[in-house]
PDB file of N, CA and C in Angstrom:
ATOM      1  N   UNK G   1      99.838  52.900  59.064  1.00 72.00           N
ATOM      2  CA  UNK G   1     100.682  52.911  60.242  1.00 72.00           C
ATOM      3  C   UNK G   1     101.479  54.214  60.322  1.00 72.00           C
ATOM      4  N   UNK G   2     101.923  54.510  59.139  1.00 75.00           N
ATOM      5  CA  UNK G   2     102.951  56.058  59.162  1.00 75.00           C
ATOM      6  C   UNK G   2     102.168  56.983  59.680  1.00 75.00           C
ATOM      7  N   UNK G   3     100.677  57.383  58.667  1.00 79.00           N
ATOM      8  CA  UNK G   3      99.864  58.038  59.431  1.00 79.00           C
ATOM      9  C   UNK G   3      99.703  57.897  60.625  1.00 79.00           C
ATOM     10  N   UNK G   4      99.385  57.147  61.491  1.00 81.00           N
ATOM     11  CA  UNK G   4      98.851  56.997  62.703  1.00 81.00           C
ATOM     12  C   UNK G   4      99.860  57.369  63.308  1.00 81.00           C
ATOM     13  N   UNK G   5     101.225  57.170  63.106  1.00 74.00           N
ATOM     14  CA  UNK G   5     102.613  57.746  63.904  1.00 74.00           C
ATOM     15  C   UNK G   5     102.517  59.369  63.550  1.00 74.00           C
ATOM     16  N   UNK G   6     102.256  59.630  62.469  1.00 78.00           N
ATOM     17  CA  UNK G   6     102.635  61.008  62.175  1.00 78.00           C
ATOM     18  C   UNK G   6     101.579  61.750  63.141  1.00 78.00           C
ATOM     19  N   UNK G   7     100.073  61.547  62.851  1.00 72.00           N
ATOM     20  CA  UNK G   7      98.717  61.950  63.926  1.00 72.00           C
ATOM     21  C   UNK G   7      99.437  61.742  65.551  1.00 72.00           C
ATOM     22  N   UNK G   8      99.792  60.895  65.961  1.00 78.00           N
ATOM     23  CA  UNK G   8     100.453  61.008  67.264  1.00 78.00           C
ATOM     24  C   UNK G   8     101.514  61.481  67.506  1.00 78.00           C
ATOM     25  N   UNK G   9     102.085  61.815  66.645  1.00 72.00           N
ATOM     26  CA  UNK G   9     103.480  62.927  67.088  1.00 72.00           C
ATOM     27  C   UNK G   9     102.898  64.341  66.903  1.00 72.00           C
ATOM     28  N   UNK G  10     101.516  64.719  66.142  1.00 74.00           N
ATOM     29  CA  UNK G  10     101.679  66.250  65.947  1.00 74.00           C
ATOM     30  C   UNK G  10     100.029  66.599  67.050  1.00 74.00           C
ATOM     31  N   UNK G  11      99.492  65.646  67.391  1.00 70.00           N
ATOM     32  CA  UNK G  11      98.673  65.859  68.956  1.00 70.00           C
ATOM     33  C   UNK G  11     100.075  66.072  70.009  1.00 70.00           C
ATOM     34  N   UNK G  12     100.712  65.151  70.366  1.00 74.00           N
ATOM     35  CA  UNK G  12     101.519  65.176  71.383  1.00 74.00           C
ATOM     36  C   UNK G  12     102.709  66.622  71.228  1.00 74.00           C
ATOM     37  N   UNK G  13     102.548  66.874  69.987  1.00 68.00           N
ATOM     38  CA  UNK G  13     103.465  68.240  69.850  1.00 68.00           C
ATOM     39  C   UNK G  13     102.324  69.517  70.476  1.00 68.00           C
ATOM     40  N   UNK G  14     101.222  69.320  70.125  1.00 65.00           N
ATOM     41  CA  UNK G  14     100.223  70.137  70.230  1.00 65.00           C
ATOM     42  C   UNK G  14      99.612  70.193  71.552  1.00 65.00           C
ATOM     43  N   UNK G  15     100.169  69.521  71.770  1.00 63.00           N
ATOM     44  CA  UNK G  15      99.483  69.231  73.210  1.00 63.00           C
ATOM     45  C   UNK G  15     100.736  69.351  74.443  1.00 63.00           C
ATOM     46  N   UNK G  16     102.033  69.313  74.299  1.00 61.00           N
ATOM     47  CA  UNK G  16     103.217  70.513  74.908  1.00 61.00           C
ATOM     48  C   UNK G  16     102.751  71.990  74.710  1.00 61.00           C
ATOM     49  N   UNK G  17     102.660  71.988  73.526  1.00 61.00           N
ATOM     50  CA  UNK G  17     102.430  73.609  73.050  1.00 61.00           C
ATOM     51  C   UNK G  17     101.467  74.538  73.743  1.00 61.00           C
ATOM     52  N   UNK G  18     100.375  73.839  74.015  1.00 62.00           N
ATOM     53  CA  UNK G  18      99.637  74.487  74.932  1.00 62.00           C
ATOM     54  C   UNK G  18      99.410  73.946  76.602  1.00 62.00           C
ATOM     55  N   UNK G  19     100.507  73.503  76.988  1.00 62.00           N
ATOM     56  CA  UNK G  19     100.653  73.468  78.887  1.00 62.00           C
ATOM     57  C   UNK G  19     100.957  74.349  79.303  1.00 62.00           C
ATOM     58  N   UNK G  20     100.353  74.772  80.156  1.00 67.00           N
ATOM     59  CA  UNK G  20     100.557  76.059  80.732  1.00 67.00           C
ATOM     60  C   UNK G  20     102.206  76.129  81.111  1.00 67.00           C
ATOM     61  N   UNK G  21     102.716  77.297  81.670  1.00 67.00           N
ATOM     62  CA  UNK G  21     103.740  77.567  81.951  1.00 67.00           C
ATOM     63  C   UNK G  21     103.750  78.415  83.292  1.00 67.00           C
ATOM     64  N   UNK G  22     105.016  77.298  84.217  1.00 70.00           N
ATOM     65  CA  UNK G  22     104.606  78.017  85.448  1.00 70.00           C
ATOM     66  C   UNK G  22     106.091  78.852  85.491  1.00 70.00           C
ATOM     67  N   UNK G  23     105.722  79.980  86.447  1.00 74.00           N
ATOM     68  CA  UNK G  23     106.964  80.582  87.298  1.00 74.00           C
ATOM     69  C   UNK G  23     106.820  81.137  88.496  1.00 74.00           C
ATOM     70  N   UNK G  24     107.877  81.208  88.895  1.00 81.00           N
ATOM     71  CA  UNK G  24     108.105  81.314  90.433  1.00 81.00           C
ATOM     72  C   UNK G  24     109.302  82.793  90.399  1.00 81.00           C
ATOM     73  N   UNK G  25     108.737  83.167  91.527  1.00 86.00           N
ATOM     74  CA  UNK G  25     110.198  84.859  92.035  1.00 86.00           C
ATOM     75  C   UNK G  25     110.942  83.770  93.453  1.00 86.00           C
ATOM     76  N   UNK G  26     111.579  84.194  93.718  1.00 86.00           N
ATOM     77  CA  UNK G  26     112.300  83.933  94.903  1.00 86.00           C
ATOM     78  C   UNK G  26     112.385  85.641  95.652  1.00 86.00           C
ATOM     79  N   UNK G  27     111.907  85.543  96.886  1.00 80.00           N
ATOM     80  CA  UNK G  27     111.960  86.827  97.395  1.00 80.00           C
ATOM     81  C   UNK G  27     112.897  86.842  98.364  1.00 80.00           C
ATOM     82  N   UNK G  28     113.998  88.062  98.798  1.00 76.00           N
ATOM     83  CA  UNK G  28     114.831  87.987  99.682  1.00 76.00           C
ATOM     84  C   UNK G  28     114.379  89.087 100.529  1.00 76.00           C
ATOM     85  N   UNK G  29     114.341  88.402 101.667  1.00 67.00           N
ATOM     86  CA  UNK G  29     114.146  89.633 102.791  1.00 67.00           C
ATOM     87  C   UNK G  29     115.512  89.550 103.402  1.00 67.00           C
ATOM     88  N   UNK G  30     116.208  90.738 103.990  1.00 64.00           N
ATOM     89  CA  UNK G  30     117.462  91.077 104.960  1.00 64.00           C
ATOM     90  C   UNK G  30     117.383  90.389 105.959  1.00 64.00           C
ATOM     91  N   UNK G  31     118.584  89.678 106.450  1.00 56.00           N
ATOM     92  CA  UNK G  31     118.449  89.423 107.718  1.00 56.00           C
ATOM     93  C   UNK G  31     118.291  90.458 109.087  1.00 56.00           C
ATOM     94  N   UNK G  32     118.663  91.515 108.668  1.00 53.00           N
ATOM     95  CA  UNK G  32     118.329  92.690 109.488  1.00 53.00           C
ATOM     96  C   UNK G  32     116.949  92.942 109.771  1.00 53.00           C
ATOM     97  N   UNK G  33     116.336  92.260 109.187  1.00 55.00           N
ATOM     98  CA  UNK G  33     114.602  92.589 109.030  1.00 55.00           C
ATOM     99  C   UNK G  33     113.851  91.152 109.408  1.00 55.00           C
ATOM    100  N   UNK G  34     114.506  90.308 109.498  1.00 55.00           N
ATOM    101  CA  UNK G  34     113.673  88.861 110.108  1.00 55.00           C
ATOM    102  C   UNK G  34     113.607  88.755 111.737  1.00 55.00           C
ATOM    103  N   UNK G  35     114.729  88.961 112.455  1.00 59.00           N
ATOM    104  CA  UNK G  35     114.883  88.712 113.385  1.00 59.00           C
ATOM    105  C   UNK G  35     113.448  89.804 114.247  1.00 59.00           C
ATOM    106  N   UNK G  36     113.718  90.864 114.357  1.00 62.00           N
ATOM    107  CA  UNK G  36     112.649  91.579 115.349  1.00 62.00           C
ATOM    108  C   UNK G  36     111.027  90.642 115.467  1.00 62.00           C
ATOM    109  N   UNK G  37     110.740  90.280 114.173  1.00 61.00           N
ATOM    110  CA  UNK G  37     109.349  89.375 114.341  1.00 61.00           C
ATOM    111  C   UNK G  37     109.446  88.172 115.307  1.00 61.00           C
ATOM    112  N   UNK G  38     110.760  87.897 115.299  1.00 65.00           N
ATOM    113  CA  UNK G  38     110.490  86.694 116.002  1.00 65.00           C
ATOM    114  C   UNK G  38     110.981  86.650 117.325  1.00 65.00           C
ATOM    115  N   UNK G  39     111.402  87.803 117.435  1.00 78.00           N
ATOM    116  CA  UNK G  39     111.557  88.236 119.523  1.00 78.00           C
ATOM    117  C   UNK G  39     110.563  89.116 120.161  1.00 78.00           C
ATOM    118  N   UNK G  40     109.333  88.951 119.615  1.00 85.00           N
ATOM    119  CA  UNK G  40     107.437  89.283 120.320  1.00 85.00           C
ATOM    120  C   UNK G  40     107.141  87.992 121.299  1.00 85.00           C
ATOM    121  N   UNK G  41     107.454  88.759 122.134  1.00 90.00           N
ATOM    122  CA  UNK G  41     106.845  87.503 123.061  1.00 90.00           C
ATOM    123  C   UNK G  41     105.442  87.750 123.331  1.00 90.00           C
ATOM    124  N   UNK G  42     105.049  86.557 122.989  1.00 90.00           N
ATOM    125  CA  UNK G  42     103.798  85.724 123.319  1.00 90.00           C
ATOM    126  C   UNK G  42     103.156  84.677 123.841  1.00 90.00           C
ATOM    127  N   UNK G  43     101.300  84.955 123.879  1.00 94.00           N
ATOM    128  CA  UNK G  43     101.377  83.632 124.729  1.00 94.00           C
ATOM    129  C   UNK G  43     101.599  82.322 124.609  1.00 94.00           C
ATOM    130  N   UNK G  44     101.873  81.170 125.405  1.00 92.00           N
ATOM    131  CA  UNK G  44     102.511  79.657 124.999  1.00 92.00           C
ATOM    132  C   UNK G  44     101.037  79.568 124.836  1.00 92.00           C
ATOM    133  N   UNK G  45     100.585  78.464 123.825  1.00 94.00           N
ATOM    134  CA  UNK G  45     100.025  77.288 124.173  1.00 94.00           C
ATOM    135  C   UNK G  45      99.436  76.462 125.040  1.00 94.00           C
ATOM    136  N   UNK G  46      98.472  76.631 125.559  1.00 96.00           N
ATOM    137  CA  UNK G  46      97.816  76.089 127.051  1.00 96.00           C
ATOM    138  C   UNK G  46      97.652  76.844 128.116  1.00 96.00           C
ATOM    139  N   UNK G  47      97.886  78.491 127.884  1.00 96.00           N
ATOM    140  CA  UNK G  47      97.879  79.332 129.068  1.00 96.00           C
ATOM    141  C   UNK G  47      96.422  79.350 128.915  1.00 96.00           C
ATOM    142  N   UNK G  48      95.992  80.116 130.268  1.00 96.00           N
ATOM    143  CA  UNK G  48      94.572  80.359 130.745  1.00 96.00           C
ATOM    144  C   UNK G  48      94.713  81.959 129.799  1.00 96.00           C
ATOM    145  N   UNK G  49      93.286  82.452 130.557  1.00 96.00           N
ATOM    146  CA  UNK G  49      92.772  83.865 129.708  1.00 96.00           C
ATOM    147  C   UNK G  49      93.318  84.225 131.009  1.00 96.00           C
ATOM    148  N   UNK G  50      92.866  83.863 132.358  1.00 97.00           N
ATOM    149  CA  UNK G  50      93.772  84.775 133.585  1.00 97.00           C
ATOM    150  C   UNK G  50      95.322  84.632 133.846  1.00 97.00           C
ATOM    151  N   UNK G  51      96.023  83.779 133.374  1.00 97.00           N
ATOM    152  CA  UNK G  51      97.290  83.903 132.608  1.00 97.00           C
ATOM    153  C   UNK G  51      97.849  84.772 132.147  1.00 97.00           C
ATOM    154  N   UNK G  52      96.917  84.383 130.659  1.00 97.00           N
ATOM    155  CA  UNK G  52      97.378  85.999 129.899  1.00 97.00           C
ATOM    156  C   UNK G  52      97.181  87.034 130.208  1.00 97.00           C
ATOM    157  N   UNK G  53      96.134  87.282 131.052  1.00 96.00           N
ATOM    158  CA  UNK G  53      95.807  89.001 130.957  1.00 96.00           C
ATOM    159  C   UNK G  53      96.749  89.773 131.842  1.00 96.00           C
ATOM    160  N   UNK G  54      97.246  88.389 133.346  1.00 97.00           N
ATOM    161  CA  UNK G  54      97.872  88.537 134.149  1.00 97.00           C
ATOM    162  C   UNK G  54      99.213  88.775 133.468  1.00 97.00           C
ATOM    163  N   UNK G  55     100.082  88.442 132.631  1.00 96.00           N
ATOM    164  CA  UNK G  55     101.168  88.808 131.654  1.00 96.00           C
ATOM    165  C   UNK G  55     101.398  89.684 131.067  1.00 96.00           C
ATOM    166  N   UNK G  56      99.957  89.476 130.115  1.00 95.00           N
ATOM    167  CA  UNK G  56     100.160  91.157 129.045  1.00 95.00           C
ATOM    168  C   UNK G  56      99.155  92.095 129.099  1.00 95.00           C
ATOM    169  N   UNK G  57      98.374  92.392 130.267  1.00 95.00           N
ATOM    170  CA  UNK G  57      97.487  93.097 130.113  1.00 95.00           C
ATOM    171  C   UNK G  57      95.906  92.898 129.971  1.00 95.00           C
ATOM    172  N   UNK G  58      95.108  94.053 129.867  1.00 96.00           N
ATOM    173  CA  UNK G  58      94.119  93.715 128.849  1.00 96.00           C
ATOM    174  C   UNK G  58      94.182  93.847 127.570  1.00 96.00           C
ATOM    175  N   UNK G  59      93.435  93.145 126.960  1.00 96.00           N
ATOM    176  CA  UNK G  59      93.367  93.138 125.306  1.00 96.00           C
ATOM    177  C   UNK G  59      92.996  94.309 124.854  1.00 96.00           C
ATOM    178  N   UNK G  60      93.249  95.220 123.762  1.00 96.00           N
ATOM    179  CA  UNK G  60      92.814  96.010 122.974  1.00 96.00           C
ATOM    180  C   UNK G  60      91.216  95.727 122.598  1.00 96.00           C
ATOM    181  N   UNK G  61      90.885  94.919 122.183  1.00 96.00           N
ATOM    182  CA  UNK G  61      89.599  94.042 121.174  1.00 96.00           C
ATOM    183  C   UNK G  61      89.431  92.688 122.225  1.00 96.00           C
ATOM    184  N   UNK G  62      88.332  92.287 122.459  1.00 96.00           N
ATOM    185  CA  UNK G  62      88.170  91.173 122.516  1.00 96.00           C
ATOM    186  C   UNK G  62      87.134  90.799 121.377  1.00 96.00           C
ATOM    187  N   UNK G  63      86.523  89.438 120.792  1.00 94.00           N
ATOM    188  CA  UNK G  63      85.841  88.555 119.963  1.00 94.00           C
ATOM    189  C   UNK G  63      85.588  87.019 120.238  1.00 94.00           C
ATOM    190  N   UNK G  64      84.108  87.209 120.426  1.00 87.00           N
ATOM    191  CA  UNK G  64      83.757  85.769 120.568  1.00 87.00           C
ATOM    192  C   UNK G  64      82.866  85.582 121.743  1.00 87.00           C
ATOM    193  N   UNK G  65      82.183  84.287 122.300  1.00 93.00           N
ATOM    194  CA  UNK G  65      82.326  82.889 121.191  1.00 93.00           C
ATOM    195  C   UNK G  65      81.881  83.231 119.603  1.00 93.00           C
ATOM    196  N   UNK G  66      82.590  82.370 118.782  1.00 94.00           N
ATOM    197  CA  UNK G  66      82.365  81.941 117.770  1.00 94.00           C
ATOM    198  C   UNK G  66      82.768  80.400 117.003  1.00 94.00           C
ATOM    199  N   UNK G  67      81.806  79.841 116.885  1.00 92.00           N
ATOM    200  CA  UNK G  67      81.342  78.428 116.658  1.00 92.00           C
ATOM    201  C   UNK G  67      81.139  77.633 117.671  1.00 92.00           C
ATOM    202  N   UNK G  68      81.468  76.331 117.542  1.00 92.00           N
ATOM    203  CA  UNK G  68      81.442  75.019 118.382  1.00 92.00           C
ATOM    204  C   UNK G  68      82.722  74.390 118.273  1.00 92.00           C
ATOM    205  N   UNK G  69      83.781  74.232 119.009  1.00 93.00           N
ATOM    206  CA  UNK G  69      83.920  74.657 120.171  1.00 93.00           C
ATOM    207  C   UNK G  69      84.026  76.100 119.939  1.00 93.00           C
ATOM    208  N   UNK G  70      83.627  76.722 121.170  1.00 94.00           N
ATOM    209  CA  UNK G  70      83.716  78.485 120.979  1.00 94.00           C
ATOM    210  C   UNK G  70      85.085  78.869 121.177  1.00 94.00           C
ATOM    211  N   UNK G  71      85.436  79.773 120.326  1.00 96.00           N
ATOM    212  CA  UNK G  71      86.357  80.290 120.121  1.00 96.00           C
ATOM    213  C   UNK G  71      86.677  81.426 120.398  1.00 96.00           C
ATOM    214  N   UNK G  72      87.611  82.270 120.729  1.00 97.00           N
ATOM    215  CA  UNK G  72      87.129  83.596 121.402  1.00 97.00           C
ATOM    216  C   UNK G  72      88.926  84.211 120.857  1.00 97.00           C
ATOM    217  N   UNK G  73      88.821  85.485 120.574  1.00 97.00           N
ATOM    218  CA  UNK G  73      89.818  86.227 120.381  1.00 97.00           C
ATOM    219  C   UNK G  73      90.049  87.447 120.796  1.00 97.00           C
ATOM    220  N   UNK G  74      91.693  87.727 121.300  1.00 97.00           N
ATOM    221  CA  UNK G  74      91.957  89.160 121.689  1.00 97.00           C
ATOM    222  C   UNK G  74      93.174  89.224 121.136  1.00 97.00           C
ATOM    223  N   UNK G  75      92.840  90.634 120.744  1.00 96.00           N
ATOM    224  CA  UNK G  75      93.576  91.255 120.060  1.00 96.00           C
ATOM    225  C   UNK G  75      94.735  92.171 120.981  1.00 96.00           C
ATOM    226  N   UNK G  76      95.980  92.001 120.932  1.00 96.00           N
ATOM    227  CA  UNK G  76      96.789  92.709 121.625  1.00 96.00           C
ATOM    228  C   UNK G  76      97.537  93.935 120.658  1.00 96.00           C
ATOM    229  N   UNK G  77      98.525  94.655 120.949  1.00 92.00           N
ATOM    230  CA  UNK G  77      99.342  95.212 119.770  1.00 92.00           C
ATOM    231  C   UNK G  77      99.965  94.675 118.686  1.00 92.00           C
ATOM    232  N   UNK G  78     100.514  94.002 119.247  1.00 91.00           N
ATOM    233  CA  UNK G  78     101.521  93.619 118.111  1.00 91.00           C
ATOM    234  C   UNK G  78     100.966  92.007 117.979  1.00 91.00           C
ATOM    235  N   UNK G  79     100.306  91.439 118.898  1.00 93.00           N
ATOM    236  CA  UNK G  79     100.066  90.293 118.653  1.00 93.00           C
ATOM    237  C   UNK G  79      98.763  90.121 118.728  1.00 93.00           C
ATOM    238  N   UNK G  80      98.001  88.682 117.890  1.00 96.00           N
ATOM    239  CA  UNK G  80      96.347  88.390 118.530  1.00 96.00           C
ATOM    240  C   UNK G  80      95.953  86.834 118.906  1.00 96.00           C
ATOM    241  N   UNK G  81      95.720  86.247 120.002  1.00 97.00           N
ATOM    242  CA  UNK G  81      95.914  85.201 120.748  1.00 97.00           C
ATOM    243  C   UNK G  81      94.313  84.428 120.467  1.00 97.00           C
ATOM    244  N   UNK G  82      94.356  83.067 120.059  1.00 98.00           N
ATOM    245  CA  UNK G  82      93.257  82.531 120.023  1.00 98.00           C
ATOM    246  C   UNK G  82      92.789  81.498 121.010  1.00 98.00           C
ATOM    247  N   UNK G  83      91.964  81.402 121.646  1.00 97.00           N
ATOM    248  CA  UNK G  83      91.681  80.619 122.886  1.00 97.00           C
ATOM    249  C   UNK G  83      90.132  79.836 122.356  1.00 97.00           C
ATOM    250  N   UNK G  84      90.443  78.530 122.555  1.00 96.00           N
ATOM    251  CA  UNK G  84      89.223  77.452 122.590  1.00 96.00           C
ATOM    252  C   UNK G  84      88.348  77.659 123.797  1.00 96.00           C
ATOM    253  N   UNK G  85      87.841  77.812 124.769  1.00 93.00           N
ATOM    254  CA  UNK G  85      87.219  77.976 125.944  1.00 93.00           C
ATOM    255  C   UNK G  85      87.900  79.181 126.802  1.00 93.00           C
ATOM    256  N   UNK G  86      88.756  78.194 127.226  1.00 94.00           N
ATOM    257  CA  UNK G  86      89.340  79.484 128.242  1.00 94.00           C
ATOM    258  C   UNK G  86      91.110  78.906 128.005  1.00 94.00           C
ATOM    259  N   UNK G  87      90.980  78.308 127.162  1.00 97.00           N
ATOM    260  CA  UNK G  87      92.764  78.042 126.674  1.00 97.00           C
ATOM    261  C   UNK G  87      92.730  78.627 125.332  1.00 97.00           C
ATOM    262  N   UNK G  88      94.708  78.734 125.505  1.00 97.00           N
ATOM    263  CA  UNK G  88      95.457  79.521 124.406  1.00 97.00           C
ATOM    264  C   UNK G  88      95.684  78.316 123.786  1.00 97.00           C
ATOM    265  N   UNK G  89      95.026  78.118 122.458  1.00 97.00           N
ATOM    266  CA  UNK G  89      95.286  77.502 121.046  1.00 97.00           C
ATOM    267  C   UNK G  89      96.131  77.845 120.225  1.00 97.00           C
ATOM    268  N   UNK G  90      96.501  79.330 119.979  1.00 95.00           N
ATOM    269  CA  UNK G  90      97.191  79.370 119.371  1.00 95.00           C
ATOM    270  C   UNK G  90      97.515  81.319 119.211  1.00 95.00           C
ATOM    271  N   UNK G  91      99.040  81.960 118.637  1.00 93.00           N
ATOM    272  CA  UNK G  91      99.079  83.198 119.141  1.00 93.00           C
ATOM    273  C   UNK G  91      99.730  83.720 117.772  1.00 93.00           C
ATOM    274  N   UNK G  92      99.190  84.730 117.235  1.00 91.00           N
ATOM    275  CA  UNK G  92      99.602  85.539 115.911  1.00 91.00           C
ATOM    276  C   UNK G  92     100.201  86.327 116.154  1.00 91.00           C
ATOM    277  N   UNK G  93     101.460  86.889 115.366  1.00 88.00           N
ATOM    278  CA  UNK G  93     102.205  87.910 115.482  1.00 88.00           C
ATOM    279  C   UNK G  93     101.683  88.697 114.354  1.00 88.00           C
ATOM    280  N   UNK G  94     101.041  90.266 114.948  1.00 86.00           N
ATOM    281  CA  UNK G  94     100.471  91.026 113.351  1.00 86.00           C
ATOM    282  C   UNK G  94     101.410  91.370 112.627  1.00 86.00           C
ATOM    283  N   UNK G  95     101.175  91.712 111.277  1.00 80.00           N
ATOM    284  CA  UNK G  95     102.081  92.666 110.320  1.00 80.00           C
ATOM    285  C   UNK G  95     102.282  93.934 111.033  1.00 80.00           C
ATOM    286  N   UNK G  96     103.429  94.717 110.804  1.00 72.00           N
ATOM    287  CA  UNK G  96     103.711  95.506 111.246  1.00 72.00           C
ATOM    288  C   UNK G  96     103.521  96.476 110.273  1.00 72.00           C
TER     289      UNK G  96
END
């Protein structure tokens, strides 16, 4: 019985000993530096492609169809807008 206690205390020691070990950074960005990303206006959600173009132009790039449903993308400056058919799904703000 001692044995069998002692064998299970020095697996279970051995077996802490080698769990990995995690860590983490915490990164601080300035508040001086958050705000500009998030005053790009872009397109909403459900606009048409004659919507948008009527708003911001023509696109730099266009792309697409690609897949089922087709998907189609344009690329603006600062932003790139994704459209399911002929609707806005969804709108990226690039890295600057």
């Amino acid at each position: 019985m001692k044995r069998t206690l002692s064998l299970i205390a020095s697996l279970t020691l051995c077996a802490g000993l080698y769990t990995p070990v995690a860590f983490s950074e915490t990164v601080a960005i300035p508040l001086g530096k958050q705000g500009d990303y998030w005053n790009i206006q872009r397109p909403s959600t459900g606009a048409t492609k004659a919507q948008v173009a009527a708003q911001f132009g023509e696109p730099i790039a266009r792309t697409g169809p690609v897949g089922e449903p087709a998907i189609y993308t344009w690329e603006y400056e600062q932003f790139k807008v994704y459209f399911e058919g002929d609707h806005v799904i969804h709108s990226v703000v690039l890295p600057q």
